CSV table of C-alpha atoms in Angstrom, one decimal:
chain,number,residue,atom,x,y,z
A,1,UNK,CA,-31.5,-22.8,-33.9
A,2,UNK,CA,-33.5,-25.9,-34.9
A,3,UNK,CA,-33.6,-26.9,-38.6
A,4,UNK,CA,-36.8,-26.5,-40.5
A,5,UNK,CA,-39.2,-29.5,-40.1
A,6,UNK,CA,-40.2,-29.6,-43.7
A,7,UNK,CA,-36.7,-30.4,-45.1
A,8,UNK,CA,-34.5,-33.4,-44.3
A,9,UNK,CA,-31.6,-32.4,-42.1
A,10,UNK,CA,-28.2,-33.0,-43.7
A,11,UNK,CA,-25.9,-35.3,-41.8
A,12,UNK,CA,-23.2,-33.5,-39.8
A,13,UNK,CA,-19.8,-33.1,-41.3
A,14,UNK,CA,-17.3,-35.7,-40.0
A,15,UNK,CA,-14.8,-34.4,-37.5
A,16,UNK,CA,-11.2,-35.3,-38.0
A,17,UNK,CA,-8.8,-35.5,-35.1
A,18,UNK,CA,-5.4,-34.7,-36.5
A,19,UNK,CA,-2.7,-36.5,-34.7
A,20,UNK,CA,1.0,-36.6,-35.5
A,21,UNK,CA,1.4,-37.5,-39.2
A,22,UNK,CA,2.9,-40.9,-40.0
A,23,UNK,CA,6.6,-40.9,-40.6
A,24,UNK,CA,8.7,-43.1,-42.8
A,25,UNK,CA,10.6,-45.8,-41.1
A,26,UNK,CA,14.1,-45.0,-40.1
A,27,UNK,CA,17.0,-47.3,-39.2
A,28,UNK,CA,17.5,-47.7,-35.5
A,29,UNK,CA,20.0,-45.2,-34.1
A,30,UNK,CA,23.5,-46.5,-33.3
A,31,UNK,CA,23.9,-46.8,-29.5
A,32,UNK,CA,26.4,-44.4,-28.0
A,33,UNK,CA,28.7,-45.3,-25.2
A,34,UNK,CA,27.4,-44.3,-21.8
A,35,UNK,CA,29.4,-41.3,-20.8
A,36,UNK,CA,28.7,-39.1,-17.8
A,37,UNK,CA,27.9,-35.8,-19.4
A,38,UNK,CA,28.3,-32.4,-17.9
A,39,UNK,CA,24.7,-31.3,-18.5
A,40,UNK,CA,23.4,-33.6,-15.8
A,41,UNK,CA,25.6,-31.8,-13.2
A,42,UNK,CA,24.5,-28.4,-14.5
A,43,UNK,CA,20.9,-29.5,-14.2
A,44,UNK,CA,21.4,-30.4,-10.6
A,45,UNK,CA,23.1,-27.0,-10.0
A,46,UNK,CA,20.2,-25.3,-11.7
A,47,UNK,CA,17.7,-27.2,-9.7
A,48,UNK,CA,19.5,-26.3,-6.5
A,49,UNK,CA,19.8,-22.6,-7.4
A,50,UNK,CA,16.1,-22.4,-8.3
A,51,UNK,CA,15.2,-24.1,-5.0
A,52,UNK,CA,16.9,-21.3,-3.1
A,53,UNK,CA,15.0,-18.5,-5.0
A,54,UNK,CA,11.7,-17.8,-3.3
A,55,UNK,CA,8.7,-17.2,-5.5
A,56,UNK,CA,7.5,-13.6,-6.1
A,57,UNK,CA,5.5,-12.0,-3.3
A,58,UNK,CA,2.1,-10.5,-3.8
A,59,UNK,CA,1.4,-7.0,-2.7
A,60,UNK,CA,-0.1,-7.1,0.8
A,61,UNK,CA,-3.3,-5.2,1.1
A,62,UNK,CA,-4.8,-4.9,4.6
A,63,UNK,CA,-8.3,-3.5,5.4
A,64,UNK,CA,-9.2,-1.8,8.7
A,65,UNK,CA,-12.8,-0.9,9.6
A,66,UNK,CA,-13.1,2.0,12.0
A,67,UNK,CA,-15.8,2.1,14.6
A,68,UNK,CA,-18.9,4.2,13.8
A,69,UNK,CA,-18.1,7.8,14.8
A,70,UNK,CA,-20.1,9.7,17.3
A,71,UNK,CA,-22.6,12.2,15.9
A,72,UNK,CA,-21.3,15.7,15.5
A,73,UNK,CA,-17.8,14.9,14.2
A,74,UNK,CA,-17.9,17.7,11.5
A,75,UNK,CA,-18.2,21.4,11.8
A,76,UNK,CA,-20.2,22.8,14.7
A,77,UNK,CA,-23.7,23.4,13.5
A,78,UNK,CA,-27.1,24.5,14.9
A,79,UNK,CA,-28.8,21.7,16.9
A,80,UNK,CA,-31.0,19.5,14.8
A,81,UNK,CA,-33.5,16.8,15.6
A,82,UNK,CA,-31.7,13.6,16.7
A,83,UNK,CA,-31.2,11.3,13.8
A,84,UNK,CA,-31.8,7.6,13.8
A,85,UNK,CA,-28.7,5.5,14.8
A,86,UNK,CA,-26.4,4.7,12.0
A,87,UNK,CA,-26.9,1.4,10.2
A,88,UNK,CA,-23.9,-0.6,9.1
A,89,UNK,CA,-23.2,-1.5,5.4
A,90,UNK,CA,-19.9,-3.2,5.9
A,91,UNK,CA,-18.9,-6.1,8.2
A,92,UNK,CA,-16.0,-8.5,8.4
A,93,UNK,CA,-17.2,-11.8,7.0
A,94,UNK,CA,-13.9,-13.7,7.6
A,95,UNK,CA,-10.3,-13.2,8.4
A,96,UNK,CA,-9.6,-12.0,4.9
A,97,UNK,CA,-13.0,-10.9,3.6
A,98,UNK,CA,-15.8,-8.3,4.1
A,99,UNK,CA,-19.4,-8.2,3.1
A,100,UNK,CA,-20.8,-4.9,1.7
A,101,UNK,CA,-24.6,-4.5,1.7
A,102,UNK,CA,-26.3,-1.8,-0.4
A,103,UNK,CA,-28.2,0.5,2.0
A,104,UNK,CA,-32.0,0.3,1.9
A,105,UNK,CA,-32.2,3.9,0.7
A,106,UNK,CA,-30.1,3.1,-2.4
A,107,UNK,CA,-31.9,0.0,-3.6
A,108,UNK,CA,-33.9,0.1,-6.8
A,109,UNK,CA,-36.2,-2.5,-5.4
A,110,UNK,CA,-36.3,-2.3,-1.6
A,111,UNK,CA,-37.6,-5.8,-1.3
A,112,UNK,CA,-34.5,-7.3,-2.9
A,113,UNK,CA,-31.3,-6.6,-0.9
A,114,UNK,CA,-27.9,-7.1,-2.4
A,115,UNK,CA,-24.7,-8.0,-0.6
A,116,UNK,CA,-21.3,-8.3,-2.2
A,117,UNK,CA,-18.3,-10.1,-0.7
A,118,UNK,CA,-14.7,-8.7,-1.2
A,119,UNK,CA,-12.0,-11.2,-0.3
A,120,UNK,CA,-8.3,-11.8,-0.7
A,121,UNK,CA,-7.1,-9.2,1.8
A,122,UNK,CA,-4.0,-10.0,3.7
A,123,UNK,CA,-6.0,-9.5,6.8
A,124,UNK,CA,-9.2,-7.6,7.8
A,125,UNK,CA,-9.3,-5.7,11.1
A,126,UNK,CA,-12.7,-5.3,12.6
A,127,UNK,CA,-13.7,-2.1,14.5
A,128,UNK,CA,-12.6,-3.6,17.8
A,129,UNK,CA,-9.0,-4.4,16.6
A,130,UNK,CA,-6.3,-2.7,18.6
A,131,UNK,CA,-3.3,-0.7,17.3
A,132,UNK,CA,-1.1,-3.6,18.5
A,133,UNK,CA,-3.1,-6.1,16.5
A,134,UNK,CA,-2.6,-4.0,13.3
A,135,UNK,CA,1.1,-3.4,14.0
A,136,UNK,CA,1.8,-7.1,14.5
A,137,UNK,CA,0.5,-8.1,11.1
A,138,UNK,CA,1.2,-5.0,9.1
A,139,UNK,CA,4.4,-3.4,10.3
A,140,UNK,CA,6.4,-6.2,12.0
A,141,UNK,CA,7.4,-7.9,8.7
A,142,UNK,CA,8.4,-4.5,7.2
A,143,UNK,CA,10.5,-3.6,10.3
A,144,UNK,CA,12.3,-7.0,10.3
A,145,UNK,CA,13.2,-6.6,6.6
A,146,UNK,CA,14.3,-3.0,7.2
A,147,UNK,CA,16.6,-4.1,9.9
A,148,UNK,CA,17.9,-6.8,7.5
A,149,UNK,CA,18.8,-4.1,5.0
A,150,UNK,CA,15.7,-4.0,2.7
A,151,UNK,CA,13.7,-0.8,2.1
A,152,UNK,CA,9.9,-0.8,2.4
A,153,UNK,CA,6.9,1.4,2.3
A,154,UNK,CA,3.6,1.4,4.1
A,155,UNK,CA,0.8,3.6,2.6
A,156,UNK,CA,-2.4,4.3,4.5
A,157,UNK,CA,-5.3,5.4,2.2
A,158,UNK,CA,-9.0,5.7,2.3
A,159,UNK,CA,-11.8,8.3,2.3
A,160,UNK,CA,-11.7,11.4,4.6
A,161,UNK,CA,-12.4,10.6,8.2
A,162,UNK,CA,-11.8,6.9,7.9
A,163,UNK,CA,-9.1,6.7,10.5
A,164,UNK,CA,-5.8,6.8,8.5
A,165,UNK,CA,-4.0,9.3,10.7
A,166,UNK,CA,-5.2,7.5,13.8
A,167,UNK,CA,-3.8,4.3,12.4
A,168,UNK,CA,-0.4,5.8,11.6
A,169,UNK,CA,0.1,8.2,14.5
A,170,UNK,CA,-2.4,7.2,17.2
A,171,UNK,CA,-2.5,9.1,20.5
A,172,UNK,CA,-0.1,9.2,23.5
A,173,UNK,CA,-2.3,6.6,25.2
A,174,UNK,CA,-3.0,4.6,22.1
A,175,UNK,CA,0.1,4.9,19.8
A,176,UNK,CA,-0.2,4.1,16.1
A,177,UNK,CA,2.0,2.3,13.7
A,178,UNK,CA,4.7,4.9,13.5
A,179,UNK,CA,5.4,5.1,17.3
A,180,UNK,CA,5.2,1.4,17.6
A,181,UNK,CA,7.6,1.0,14.7
A,182,UNK,CA,10.2,3.3,16.3
A,183,UNK,CA,10.0,1.4,19.6
A,184,UNK,CA,10.4,-1.9,17.7
A,185,UNK,CA,13.5,-0.6,15.8
A,186,UNK,CA,15.3,0.6,18.9
A,187,UNK,CA,14.3,-2.5,21.0
A,188,UNK,CA,15.7,-4.8,18.3
A,189,UNK,CA,18.8,-2.7,18.0
A,190,UNK,CA,19.5,-2.8,21.7
A,191,UNK,CA,18.9,-6.5,21.9
A,192,UNK,CA,21.2,-7.3,19.0
A,193,UNK,CA,24.0,-5.3,20.7
A,194,UNK,CA,23.9,-7.4,23.9
A,195,UNK,CA,26.2,-10.3,24.1
A,196,UNK,CA,27.8,-9.7,20.7
A,197,UNK,CA,31.5,-10.4,20.6
A,198,UNK,CA,32.1,-10.0,16.8
A,199,UNK,CA,33.0,-6.5,15.8
A,200,UNK,CA,30.1,-5.2,13.7
A,201,UNK,CA,29.6,-1.9,11.9
A,202,UNK,CA,27.8,0.7,14.0
A,203,UNK,CA,24.3,1.5,12.8
A,204,UNK,CA,22.3,4.6,13.6
A,205,UNK,CA,19.1,6.0,12.3
A,206,UNK,CA,17.9,9.3,11.0
A,207,UNK,CA,14.4,10.6,10.5
A,208,UNK,CA,12.7,13.0,8.1
A,209,UNK,CA,9.2,14.2,7.8
A,210,UNK,CA,7.5,16.3,5.2
A,211,UNK,CA,4.1,17.0,3.6
A,212,UNK,CA,3.0,17.5,0.0
A,213,UNK,CA,0.1,20.0,-0.3
A,214,UNK,CA,-1.6,22.2,-2.8
A,215,UNK,CA,-0.5,25.6,-3.7
A,216,UNK,CA,-3.1,27.3,-5.8
A,217,UNK,CA,-3.6,24.9,-8.7
A,218,UNK,CA,-0.1,23.4,-8.2
A,219,UNK,CA,1.6,21.6,-5.4
A,220,UNK,CA,4.6,22.0,-3.1
A,221,UNK,CA,6.7,20.2,-0.5
A,222,UNK,CA,6.9,21.5,3.1
A,223,UNK,CA,9.5,20.2,5.6
A,224,UNK,CA,7.8,19.5,8.9
A,225,UNK,CA,11.1,19.4,10.8
A,226,UNK,CA,12.5,22.7,9.7
A,227,UNK,CA,11.5,26.1,8.3
A,228,UNK,CA,13.2,25.4,4.9
A,229,UNK,CA,11.0,26.6,2.0
A,230,UNK,CA,13.2,25.9,-1.0
A,231,UNK,CA,12.7,22.1,-1.2
A,232,UNK,CA,13.1,20.7,-4.7
A,233,UNK,CA,12.0,17.2,-5.8
A,234,UNK,CA,14.7,15.6,-8.0
A,235,UNK,CA,13.6,12.1,-9.1
A,236,UNK,CA,13.0,10.3,-5.8
A,237,UNK,CA,15.1,12.6,-3.7
A,238,UNK,CA,14.1,15.9,-2.0
A,239,UNK,CA,16.9,18.4,-2.1
A,240,UNK,CA,17.1,20.5,1.1
A,241,UNK,CA,15.0,18.1,3.2
A,242,UNK,CA,16.3,18.0,6.8
A,243,UNK,CA,17.3,14.6,8.3
A,244,UNK,CA,17.7,14.3,12.0
A,245,UNK,CA,19.7,11.6,13.7
A,246,UNK,CA,17.6,9.9,16.4
A,247,UNK,CA,19.3,8.2,19.3
A,248,UNK,CA,16.2,7.0,21.2
A,249,UNK,CA,12.5,6.5,21.0
A,250,UNK,CA,11.9,9.6,23.0
A,251,UNK,CA,14.0,11.7,20.5
A,252,UNK,CA,12.0,10.3,17.6
A,253,UNK,CA,8.6,10.7,19.2
A,254,UNK,CA,9.4,14.3,20.1
A,255,UNK,CA,10.4,15.1,16.5
A,256,UNK,CA,7.2,13.5,15.2
A,257,UNK,CA,5.1,15.5,17.7
A,258,UNK,CA,6.7,18.8,16.6
A,259,UNK,CA,6.1,17.8,12.9
A,260,UNK,CA,2.4,17.1,13.5
A,261,UNK,CA,1.9,20.5,14.9
A,262,UNK,CA,2.9,22.0,11.6
A,263,UNK,CA,0.9,19.7,9.4
A,264,UNK,CA,-1.9,21.3,7.4
A,265,UNK,CA,-5.4,20.4,8.7
A,266,UNK,CA,-8.8,22.0,8.5
A,267,UNK,CA,-12.4,21.3,9.5
A,268,UNK,CA,-14.9,20.2,6.8
A,269,UNK,CA,-18.5,19.0,7.1
A,270,UNK,CA,-17.2,15.4,6.8
A,271,UNK,CA,-14.2,15.7,9.3
A,272,UNK,CA,-13.5,18.2,12.0
A,273,UNK,CA,-9.7,17.7,11.6
A,274,UNK,CA,-9.2,16.8,8.0
A,275,UNK,CA,-5.7,16.4,6.8
A,276,UNK,CA,-5.1,18.7,3.8
A,277,UNK,CA,-1.8,17.2,2.8
A,278,UNK,CA,0.0,13.9,2.2
A,279,UNK,CA,2.4,13.3,5.1
A,280,UNK,CA,5.5,11.1,4.6
A,281,UNK,CA,7.9,9.9,7.2
A,282,UNK,CA,11.2,8.2,6.4
A,283,UNK,CA,13.5,6.3,8.7
A,284,UNK,CA,16.9,5.7,7.3
A,285,UNK,CA,19.5,3.2,8.6
A,286,UNK,CA,23.0,4.7,8.5
A,287,UNK,CA,26.2,2.5,8.8
A,288,UNK,CA,28.8,4.7,10.5
A,289,UNK,CA,31.8,2.5,10.0
A,290,UNK,CA,31.6,0.0,7.2
A,291,UNK,CA,33.8,-3.1,7.0
A,292,UNK,CA,36.8,-1.5,5.2
A,293,UNK,CA,38.9,-4.7,5.2
A,294,UNK,CA,36.4,-6.8,3.3
A,295,UNK,CA,35.4,-3.8,1.1
A,296,UNK,CA,31.7,-4.6,1.6
A,297,UNK,CA,29.3,-1.7,1.0
A,298,UNK,CA,26.4,-1.9,3.5
A,299,UNK,CA,23.1,-0.7,2.1
A,300,UNK,CA,21.4,2.2,3.9
A,301,UNK,CA,17.8,0.8,3.9
A,302,UNK,CA,14.9,3.2,4.2
A,303,UNK,CA,11.5,2.6,5.8
A,304,UNK,CA,8.8,4.9,4.6
A,305,UNK,CA,5.3,5.5,6.1
A,306,UNK,CA,2.9,7.6,4.1
A,307,UNK,CA,-0.4,8.9,5.5
A,308,UNK,CA,-2.3,10.1,2.5
A,309,UNK,CA,-5.1,12.7,2.7
A,310,UNK,CA,-8.5,11.1,2.2
A,311,UNK,CA,-10.5,11.5,-1.0
A,312,UNK,CA,-13.5,13.8,-0.7
A,313,UNK,CA,-16.8,14.4,-2.3
A,314,UNK,CA,-17.8,18.0,-2.7
A,315,UNK,CA,-21.4,17.4,-2.0
A,316,UNK,CA,-20.6,15.8,1.4
A,317,UNK,CA,-17.8,18.1,2.5
A,318,UNK,CA,-19.3,21.4,1.4
A,319,UNK,CA,-15.9,22.7,0.5
A,320,UNK,CA,-15.5,26.0,-1.3
A,321,UNK,CA,-12.6,28.3,-2.3
A,322,UNK,CA,-9.3,27.1,-0.8
A,323,UNK,CA,-10.8,24.0,0.7
A,324,UNK,CA,-12.2,23.1,-2.7
A,325,UNK,CA,-8.8,23.5,-4.4
A,326,UNK,CA,-7.3,21.3,-1.7
A,327,UNK,CA,-10.0,18.7,-2.4
A,328,UNK,CA,-9.2,18.7,-6.1
A,329,UNK,CA,-5.5,18.3,-5.3
A,330,UNK,CA,-6.2,15.4,-2.9
A,331,UNK,CA,-8.6,13.6,-5.3
A,332,UNK,CA,-6.2,14.1,-8.3
A,333,UNK,CA,-3.3,12.6,-6.3
A,334,UNK,CA,-5.4,9.6,-5.2
A,335,UNK,CA,-6.4,9.0,-8.8
A,336,UNK,CA,-2.8,9.1,-10.1
A,337,UNK,CA,-1.7,6.8,-7.3
A,338,UNK,CA,-4.3,4.3,-8.4
A,339,UNK,CA,-3.4,4.7,-12.1
A,340,UNK,CA,0.2,3.8,-11.3
A,341,UNK,CA,-0.8,0.6,-9.5
A,342,UNK,CA,-3.2,-0.5,-12.3
A,343,UNK,CA,-0.5,0.2,-14.9
A,344,UNK,CA,2.0,-1.9,-13.0
A,345,UNK,CA,-0.5,-4.7,-12.8
A,346,UNK,CA,-1.3,-4.6,-16.5
A,347,UNK,CA,2.4,-4.6,-17.3
A,348,UNK,CA,3.0,-7.7,-15.1
A,349,UNK,CA,0.1,-9.5,-16.8
A,350,UNK,CA,1.4,-8.7,-20.3
A,351,UNK,CA,5.1,-7.7,-20.6
A,352,UNK,CA,4.5,-6.4,-24.1
A,353,UNK,CA,2.3,-3.7,-22.6
A,354,UNK,CA,4.5,-0.8,-21.7
A,355,UNK,CA,4.5,0.6,-18.1
A,356,UNK,CA,2.6,3.9,-18.4
A,357,UNK,CA,4.4,6.9,-16.9
A,358,UNK,CA,1.4,8.1,-14.8
A,359,UNK,CA,3.8,8.9,-11.9
A,360,UNK,CA,4.9,12.1,-13.7
A,361,UNK,CA,1.5,13.7,-12.9
A,362,UNK,CA,2.0,14.0,-9.2
A,363,UNK,CA,4.8,14.9,-6.7
A,364,UNK,CA,3.7,12.0,-4.5
A,365,UNK,CA,4.0,9.4,-7.2
A,366,UNK,CA,7.2,10.8,-8.5
A,367,UNK,CA,8.7,10.5,-5.0
A,368,UNK,CA,7.4,6.9,-4.7
A,369,UNK,CA,8.2,5.9,-8.2
A,370,UNK,CA,10.5,2.9,-7.2
A,371,UNK,CA,7.6,1.4,-5.3
A,372,UNK,CA,4.9,2.1,-7.9
A,373,UNK,CA,7.0,0.4,-10.6
A,374,UNK,CA,7.7,-2.7,-8.5
A,375,UNK,CA,11.4,-2.2,-7.8
A,376,UNK,CA,10.8,-1.9,-4.0
A,377,UNK,CA,8.3,-3.5,-1.7
A,378,UNK,CA,5.1,-1.7,-0.7
A,379,UNK,CA,2.3,-2.6,1.7
A,380,UNK,CA,-1.2,-0.9,1.7
A,381,UNK,CA,-3.6,-0.5,4.5
A,382,UNK,CA,-7.1,0.6,3.5
A,383,UNK,CA,-9.2,2.4,6.0
A,384,UNK,CA,-12.9,2.5,5.6
A,385,UNK,CA,-16.0,3.6,7.5
A,386,UNK,CA,-18.8,1.0,7.8
A,387,UNK,CA,-21.9,3.3,8.1
A,388,UNK,CA,-24.7,3.4,5.5
A,389,UNK,CA,-23.9,7.1,4.9
A,390,UNK,CA,-20.4,6.0,3.8
A,391,UNK,CA,-21.5,3.3,1.3
A,392,UNK,CA,-20.4,5.2,-1.8
A,393,UNK,CA,-16.9,6.0,-0.5
A,394,UNK,CA,-16.4,2.5,0.9
A,395,UNK,CA,-17.7,0.8,-2.2
A,396,UNK,CA,-15.5,2.9,-4.5
A,397,UNK,CA,-12.3,2.1,-2.5
A,398,UNK,CA,-13.0,-1.6,-2.3
A,399,UNK,CA,-13.6,-1.9,-6.1
A,400,UNK,CA,-10.6,0.3,-6.9
A,401,UNK,CA,-8.2,-1.7,-4.6
A,402,UNK,CA,-9.4,-5.2,-5.2
A,403,UNK,CA,-7.1,-5.7,-8.3
A,404,UNK,CA,-4.0,-4.5,-6.4
A,405,UNK,CA,-3.8,-7.8,-4.6
A,406,UNK,CA,-2.5,-9.4,-7.8
A,407,UNK,CA,0.5,-7.2,-8.0
A,408,UNK,CA,3.8,-9.1,-7.5
A,409,UNK,CA,7.2,-8.1,-6.2
A,410,UNK,CA,10.4,-9.9,-7.1
A,411,UNK,CA,12.3,-11.4,-4.1
A,412,UNK,CA,15.4,-9.5,-5.3
A,413,UNK,CA,14.0,-6.1,-4.3
A,414,UNK,CA,16.3,-4.0,-2.1
């Protein structure tokens, strides 16, 4: 604010730069004989040790844009007048970024469009990306680390009908991440066994598959590979869950196909085959004969793939009764999952801030606690729909997931 013109402005107060205060003169120190001290060697050892420790990894977050679906993908309805073709609100603007444009119908001032760029993704897969393109960047690193003895988790999430189940399971002609993962595991195992003269412990694999779904206003676990009904979640372990040893890709794919037949699905106005549960598949490496002479304990790494049911808006799905209870369960679980990740991020930013125990509010997050608290490595693949009609769902997911890219994992995870 300018000073009044009628009065003389007082001169500004002088600014004093405080440097180190003067010290009294001291006698020069007595020189000591030059002796090779031990700290120099320890510093070299410390530098060498720190050079071998890789820096923390950031959480990998991938984004896949599904092609625009054909009209009539929801429940069968009476024929209507043909609609105008869908307009696109989301496009890939680079290898790691997307541009989201507010649809014309949602603008306050139609003459002023607004486009927002979301970047920092590990990779963005455009609608014409193949399943193999996605597998190479998303799952290959997880499979390599799994075969090297480290556990890992892939979570597919996004709104209903965004292509999560297609990404994870695919079709017989266009297999998804899970079938391609199984093929890669057995291919790598067969190749490693060829030409090996050193006796190594025998390694085999077992597979389990289950879903978490709503039961009234609660939730329960259903084994998709058996008829067991008395499954109990104890910390991160499911008591009574059936694990099946798999000796080939054909065995594994047959099991998964049988499990998918039992998975809970239903038609809604937004998706004619909407998943009503969170499906989780685990592949566990089992060492049958460990090295007894050396006494080494070989870790049984676990690779987990989770296909989460898509968040739903009641106005769009038209759900009522049981379907509405399922929607509430799905949306609540998605909310708790996001709260866990945000709490982890806030704790990493400020260690004095406690890690909130949001995981207790959902069976899914209790089962995945080690990953949601940063002790094991997790990868996310977000699935979105690019149409104007999907703007609200897509915008919400992008804004919710953008901070997740700042989450870090220690290289010492197991």
